[in-house]
Structures are given as C-alpha cells and as structure tokens.
Amino acid sequence: MNQPVERMTPAPVPARVGQGTAVEQSRAVAEVQAAIVVAQQCPRNINAAIAEMRQSCTQPFLAERAFFRYSRGGGNITGPSVHLARELARCWGNIQYGLVEMRRDDEFGQSEMQAFAWDVEKNSRNSSTFIVPHKRDQKGGPKQLTDMRDIYENNANNGARRVREAIFAILPPWFVEEAKQLCAKTLQDGGGKPLPQRIADAIRAFEGIGVTQDRIETKFGRPSGKWTEHDVAQLLVAFQSINRGEVSVDEEFPPQRVTVEEIAQQASAPVSGSSEWPEAAKPGQGARS
C-alpha cells in the first residue's frame, strides 16, 4: 500500500522587506554587475601577472609562509598555504574570494559556512558550503567551544582551507606550480646567507621553542654538519607550521623512546654528586669519639 508523501513546509518569508534590506540587496546586485563590467573593460595582462608572481615568490617573507605542514596517519602532509593562494589571486587579478558565516547554531554547536572564489573576468566561480562544529581536536578527544573568540578562530581556521582550495581551483595549474617551485627555491637559497649560518640560525630558532639539536639530528638521521639546503628549507616550513599551530613539536620531532634496559641502568647508577660508598663506611674515615 502506498504511503502518503509528506510535503515539506517552505520556510516562512517576511511579509515585507525593510528599506535597509532593500537597499542592501540593490547594492549587492549593482556591485556584482559593476565588477563584471570593470573586469571586461580592464582585462588582465597575463605576462604582467606572471612577472609579478615571479617577483613575489623570490621574497623570503612570502616563501616562508607559502607551505603548510601537519601530521596525519603517522606521516606529514605538506602543500601550498592560503597565504600563497591569496598572493597568487592578487597577482592574477580580477579575482574575488572570501568566507561567509551563513548561519550559527549555538544549540547544536555548529556554524554553516561558505567559501568562494570568483574569476570575474572569465565568470568562473568555485564555492563550497560546509558545516564547522564548535569543537577543537585535542589529545583525549574533541573539546566543545563556548567562548565567542574560540568559535570565531575555529571557523576562520577551517574556512581558510576551503578558501585556499577555491582559489587554486580557478587559477591556472601551471601558474600555481611555477609559484610553488619558485618559493621552494627561495627557501633553499636562504636569502643568500651561507649554509652554515642558516643551519646555526635554524638550531637557535628551534631551541627557542624547546627543540634541541639532538632531536633535529635524530629526525634527519645525520649530524648538523651534513645538512643540506633542502633540510634547512624543510626545517623552516616545520617551524612556521609549529608557530601557526598546524602541528605540535612532539608530532614533528618525536621524543626518543626509553627502553626497559635504559630505565634499569639509570635505576642502578649512582646518584650524581654522591659515591657508591655510604658516608659512614668510606675508606679512611672512622667514627668520631
């Protein structure tokens, strides 16, 4: 027997639209139309865009922030960052992008977000709508967020990854690949500094966040004197990712595991600053009268 089909009740629509809302709607439509007209009247110069991209990617300030790094499944995931995506969008020109919080539901602890990127000149648009739970992953399980600032930062961090992918989706792949190669080369060059000085600077920077030279050498499997330009560049990416909170120190530089034999040897070893002989039984010493 056929069951009756339940009809969806449409969401209620306001009986009238306020003057402020009507003005904002008209302004948004006019802004979109004006953006298309201006982009068509002032098309991008591809050669100029390439030249500007190449110039930007030779700057250490951009190269140091051009890649992200985080741990997943026992390995490291790396790729171009949102900082590089925004700079490439600026160089390419006639691109609009952004992140919008469409709805916040405090009862269910989540926000509905939309990330988009739009090539106004070519009328090529990429957007994604997604749900961001008001939670932060941490050891022992996710933590529910209630502070307004924590929720805002959590939404912004999750949205930045979608904005990055939206921008890369509308940019020419060859444009992005050349930028990545140039940024990687800039990192390896190190701004013209000699390699020994760059190694010393890297060691000093990591010591400032509690990572000793021994832990770095253990990760690379060789002493600092044998590090290459590529090793130093990877260290710089890791350092920036740690500062941004994308990866923890222990994930990037796992602490050395202590074996049972080492624990037993430490337990049987004499305490530093003392002797194996008890104080009252040291040779050459007798009881005082």
Coordinates of C-alpha atoms in Angstrom, one line a residue:
M1 CA 0.0 0.0 0.0
N2 CA 1.4 3.3 -1.0
Q3 CA 2.2 5.7 1.9
P4 CA 1.2 9.3 1.6
V5 CA 4.0 11.6 0.6
E6 CA 4.9 14.1 3.3
R7 CA 5.2 17.6 1.9
M8 CA 7.9 19.9 3.0
T9 CA 6.7 23.1 4.5
P10 CA 8.7 26.0 3.0
A11 CA 10.4 28.4 5.3
P12 CA 8.4 31.5 6.1
V13 CA 9.2 34.5 4.1
P14 CA 8.9 38.0 5.6
A15 CA 5.7 39.8 4.6
R16 CA 7.6 42.8 3.7
V17 CA 11.2 43.9 3.2
G18 CA 12.6 46.7 5.2
Q19 CA 14.1 49.7 3.5
G20 CA 17.6 48.9 4.7
T21 CA 17.4 45.3 3.4
A22 CA 16.1 46.5 0.1
V23 CA 18.9 49.0 -0.3
E24 CA 21.5 46.3 0.6
Q25 CA 20.0 43.9 -1.9
S26 CA 20.1 46.5 -4.7
R27 CA 23.7 47.5 -3.7
A28 CA 24.9 43.9 -3.9
V29 CA 23.3 43.4 -7.3
A30 CA 24.8 46.6 -8.6
E31 CA 28.3 45.7 -7.2
V32 CA 28.3 42.4 -9.0
Q33 CA 27.3 44.0 -12.3
A34 CA 29.9 46.7 -11.9
A35 CA 32.6 44.1 -11.1
I36 CA 31.9 42.2 -14.3
V37 CA 31.8 45.4 -16.4
V38 CA 35.1 46.7 -14.9
A39 CA 36.8 43.3 -15.4
Q40 CA 35.8 43.1 -19.0
Q41 CA 36.9 46.6 -19.7
C42 CA 40.2 46.1 -17.9
P43 CA 41.3 42.5 -18.7
R44 CA 44.3 41.1 -17.0
N45 CA 47.7 41.2 -18.6
I46 CA 48.9 37.6 -18.3
N47 CA 52.6 38.5 -18.9
A48 CA 52.4 41.2 -16.2
A49 CA 50.7 38.7 -13.9
I50 CA 53.5 36.2 -14.4
A51 CA 56.2 38.7 -13.9
E52 CA 54.6 39.9 -10.6
M53 CA 54.1 36.4 -9.4
R54 CA 57.8 35.6 -10.0
Q55 CA 58.8 38.7 -8.2
S56 CA 56.7 37.9 -5.2
C57 CA 57.9 34.3 -5.0
T58 CA 61.5 35.4 -4.7
Q59 CA 60.7 37.3 -1.5
P60 CA 61.7 35.3 1.6
F61 CA 58.7 36.7 3.6
L62 CA 56.2 35.0 1.2
A63 CA 58.3 31.9 0.7
E64 CA 58.5 31.2 4.4
R65 CA 54.7 31.2 4.6
A66 CA 54.0 29.6 1.3
F67 CA 53.7 26.0 2.6
F68 CA 51.8 24.2 5.4
R69 CA 52.7 21.0 7.2
Y70 CA 50.8 18.8 9.6
S71 CA 50.8 15.2 10.8
R72 CA 48.2 12.6 9.7
G73 CA 48.3 8.8 9.9
G74 CA 51.9 8.7 11.1
G75 CA 53.2 10.9 8.2
N76 CA 53.5 14.5 7.3
I77 CA 51.2 16.3 4.8
T78 CA 52.5 19.3 3.1
G79 CA 51.2 21.7 0.4
P80 CA 50.7 25.3 -0.6
S81 CA 49.2 27.5 2.0
V82 CA 46.4 30.0 2.0
H83 CA 49.0 32.8 2.2
L84 CA 50.3 31.7 -1.2
A85 CA 46.8 31.4 -2.6
R86 CA 45.9 34.9 -1.7
E87 CA 49.1 36.4 -3.1
L88 CA 48.6 34.5 -6.4
A89 CA 45.0 35.7 -6.6
R90 CA 46.3 39.3 -6.2
C91 CA 48.9 38.8 -8.9
W92 CA 46.5 37.1 -11.4
G93 CA 43.9 39.9 -10.9
N94 CA 40.2 40.2 -11.4
I95 CA 39.5 37.6 -8.7
Q96 CA 37.2 37.9 -5.7
Y97 CA 37.3 35.4 -2.8
G98 CA 36.0 35.2 0.7
L99 CA 34.5 33.3 3.6
V100 CA 30.9 33.9 4.8
E101 CA 29.3 32.6 8.0
M102 CA 25.8 31.9 6.7
R103 CA 24.3 30.6 10.0
R104 CA 25.4 30.0 13.5
D105 CA 23.5 27.4 15.6
D106 CA 24.6 27.6 19.2
E107 CA 22.0 25.0 20.2
F108 CA 23.7 22.3 18.1
G109 CA 27.1 23.8 18.4
Q110 CA 27.9 24.4 14.7
S111 CA 28.2 27.0 12.0
E112 CA 27.2 26.8 8.4
M113 CA 30.0 28.4 6.3
Q114 CA 30.6 29.2 2.6
A115 CA 33.9 29.7 1.0
F116 CA 34.1 31.0 -2.6
A117 CA 36.5 32.3 -5.3
W118 CA 35.3 34.0 -8.4
D119 CA 37.2 34.9 -11.6
V120 CA 35.2 38.0 -12.5
E121 CA 36.7 38.3 -16.0
K122 CA 36.1 34.7 -17.0
N123 CA 33.0 34.3 -14.9
S124 CA 34.5 31.2 -13.4
R125 CA 33.4 30.5 -9.8
N126 CA 34.1 27.9 -7.2
S127 CA 32.3 27.7 -3.9
S128 CA 31.6 25.2 -1.1
T129 CA 29.2 25.2 1.7
F130 CA 30.2 23.2 4.8
I131 CA 29.4 22.7 8.5
V132 CA 32.0 23.6 11.1
P133 CA 31.4 22.0 14.6
H134 CA 32.2 24.2 17.5
K135 CA 34.8 21.8 18.7
R136 CA 38.6 21.6 18.7
D137 CA 40.5 18.4 18.4
Q138 CA 43.0 17.7 21.1
K139 CA 44.5 14.7 22.9
G140 CA 41.9 12.8 24.8
G141 CA 39.1 13.8 22.4
P142 CA 37.5 16.9 20.9
K143 CA 36.8 19.9 23.2
Q144 CA 33.5 21.8 23.0
L145 CA 34.0 25.5 22.3
T146 CA 31.7 28.1 24.1
D147 CA 33.9 31.2 24.1
M148 CA 32.9 33.6 21.2
R149 CA 36.6 34.2 20.3
D150 CA 37.4 30.5 20.2
I151 CA 34.4 29.8 17.9
Y152 CA 35.4 32.7 15.6
E153 CA 39.0 31.4 15.4
N154 CA 37.9 27.9 14.8
N155 CA 35.6 28.9 12.0
A156 CA 38.3 31.1 10.4
N157 CA 40.9 28.3 10.5
N158 CA 38.5 25.8 9.0
G159 CA 37.3 28.2 6.4
A160 CA 40.9 29.3 5.4
R161 CA 41.5 25.8 4.0
R162 CA 38.3 25.9 1.8
V163 CA 39.2 29.4 0.6
R164 CA 42.6 28.2 -0.4
E165 CA 41.2 25.3 -2.4
A166 CA 38.6 27.6 -4.0
I167 CA 41.3 30.0 -5.2
F168 CA 43.5 27.2 -6.5
A169 CA 40.5 25.7 -8.3
I170 CA 40.1 28.8 -10.6
L171 CA 43.8 29.7 -11.1
P172 CA 45.6 28.1 -14.0
P173 CA 47.5 25.0 -12.7
W174 CA 50.7 26.0 -14.5
F175 CA 50.6 29.3 -12.7
V176 CA 50.3 27.7 -9.3
E177 CA 53.0 25.1 -10.0
E178 CA 55.6 27.6 -11.1
A179 CA 54.9 29.7 -8.0
K180 CA 55.4 26.6 -5.7
Q181 CA 58.7 25.8 -7.4
L182 CA 60.0 29.4 -7.1
C183 CA 59.0 29.6 -3.4
A184 CA 60.8 26.3 -2.7
K185 CA 63.9 27.5 -4.5
T186 CA 63.8 30.8 -2.5
L187 CA 63.6 28.7 0.7
Q188 CA 66.6 26.7 -0.3
D189 CA 68.6 29.7 -1.3
G190 CA 68.0 31.2 2.1
G191 CA 68.3 34.8 1.0
G192 CA 71.9 34.5 0.1
K193 CA 73.1 33.5 3.5
P194 CA 75.9 30.9 3.8
L195 CA 74.6 27.4 4.6
P196 CA 76.5 27.1 8.0
Q197 CA 74.9 30.4 9.1
R198 CA 71.4 29.2 8.1
I199 CA 71.9 26.0 10.0
A200 CA 73.1 27.8 13.1
D201 CA 70.0 30.2 12.8
A202 CA 67.7 27.2 12.5
I203 CA 69.1 25.4 15.5
R204 CA 68.9 28.6 17.6
A205 CA 65.3 29.2 16.5
F206 CA 64.2 25.7 17.4
E207 CA 66.0 25.9 20.8
G208 CA 63.7 28.9 21.5
I209 CA 60.7 26.6 21.3
G210 CA 62.2 23.8 23.3
V211 CA 63.6 21.6 20.5
T212 CA 67.2 20.6 21.0
Q213 CA 69.8 20.0 18.3
D214 CA 69.9 16.3 19.1
R215 CA 66.2 15.9 18.3
I216 CA 66.6 17.6 15.0
E217 CA 69.6 15.4 14.1
T218 CA 67.7 12.3 15.1
K219 CA 64.9 13.3 12.8
F220 CA 67.2 13.7 9.8
G221 CA 69.4 10.8 10.8
R222 CA 72.7 12.8 10.4
P223 CA 74.6 15.5 12.2
S224 CA 74.0 19.2 11.5
G225 CA 77.3 19.4 9.6
K226 CA 75.8 17.2 6.9
W227 CA 72.5 19.0 6.5
T228 CA 71.7 20.3 3.0
E229 CA 69.8 23.3 1.7
H230 CA 66.7 21.1 1.4
D231 CA 67.0 20.1 5.0
V232 CA 67.1 23.7 6.2
A233 CA 64.2 24.6 4.0
Q234 CA 62.1 21.8 5.5
L235 CA 63.0 23.0 8.9
L236 CA 61.8 26.4 8.1
V237 CA 58.4 25.1 6.9
A238 CA 58.1 23.0 10.1
F239 CA 59.0 25.9 12.3
Q240 CA 56.3 28.1 10.7
S241 CA 53.7 25.3 10.9
I242 CA 54.5 24.8 14.6
N243 CA 54.1 28.6 15.2
R244 CA 50.7 28.5 13.4
G245 CA 49.5 25.5 15.5
E246 CA 49.2 23.2 12.4
V247 CA 51.5 20.6 14.0
S248 CA 52.9 20.1 17.5
V249 CA 56.5 19.9 18.5
D250 CA 56.2 16.2 19.5
E251 CA 54.5 15.3 16.2
E252 CA 57.2 16.9 14.2
F253 CA 60.1 15.8 16.4
P254 CA 59.0 12.6 18.3
P255 CA 60.9 12.3 21.6
Q256 CA 63.2 9.4 21.9
R257 CA 61.7 6.3 23.5
V258 CA 63.3 4.9 26.6
T259 CA 63.8 1.2 26.7
V260 CA 63.4 -1.0 29.8
E261 CA 67.1 -1.7 29.8
E262 CA 67.9 2.0 29.9
I263 CA 65.5 2.5 32.8
A264 CA 67.1 -0.4 34.7
Q265 CA 70.6 1.1 34.1
Q266 CA 69.5 4.5 35.3
A267 CA 68.0 3.0 38.4
S268 CA 71.2 1.1 39.3
A269 CA 73.5 4.0 38.5
P270 CA 74.8 6.1 41.5
V271 CA 73.2 9.4 42.1
S272 CA 75.1 12.4 40.7
G273 CA 77.3 14.1 43.2
S274 CA 77.4 11.1 45.6
S275 CA 79.5 8.0 46.0
E276 CA 78.7 4.3 45.8
W277 CA 80.0 4.1 49.4
P278 CA 77.8 5.1 52.3
E279 CA 79.1 8.1 54.2
A280 CA 79.8 6.2 57.4
A281 CA 81.7 3.5 55.6
K282 CA 84.0 5.5 53.3
P283 CA 87.6 4.2 53.4
G284 CA 89.9 6.1 55.7
Q285 CA 87.1 7.6 57.8
G286 CA 86.2 6.3 61.2
A287 CA 83.7 7.2 63.9
R288 CA 84.4 10.3 65.8
S289 CA 85.0 10.0 69.6

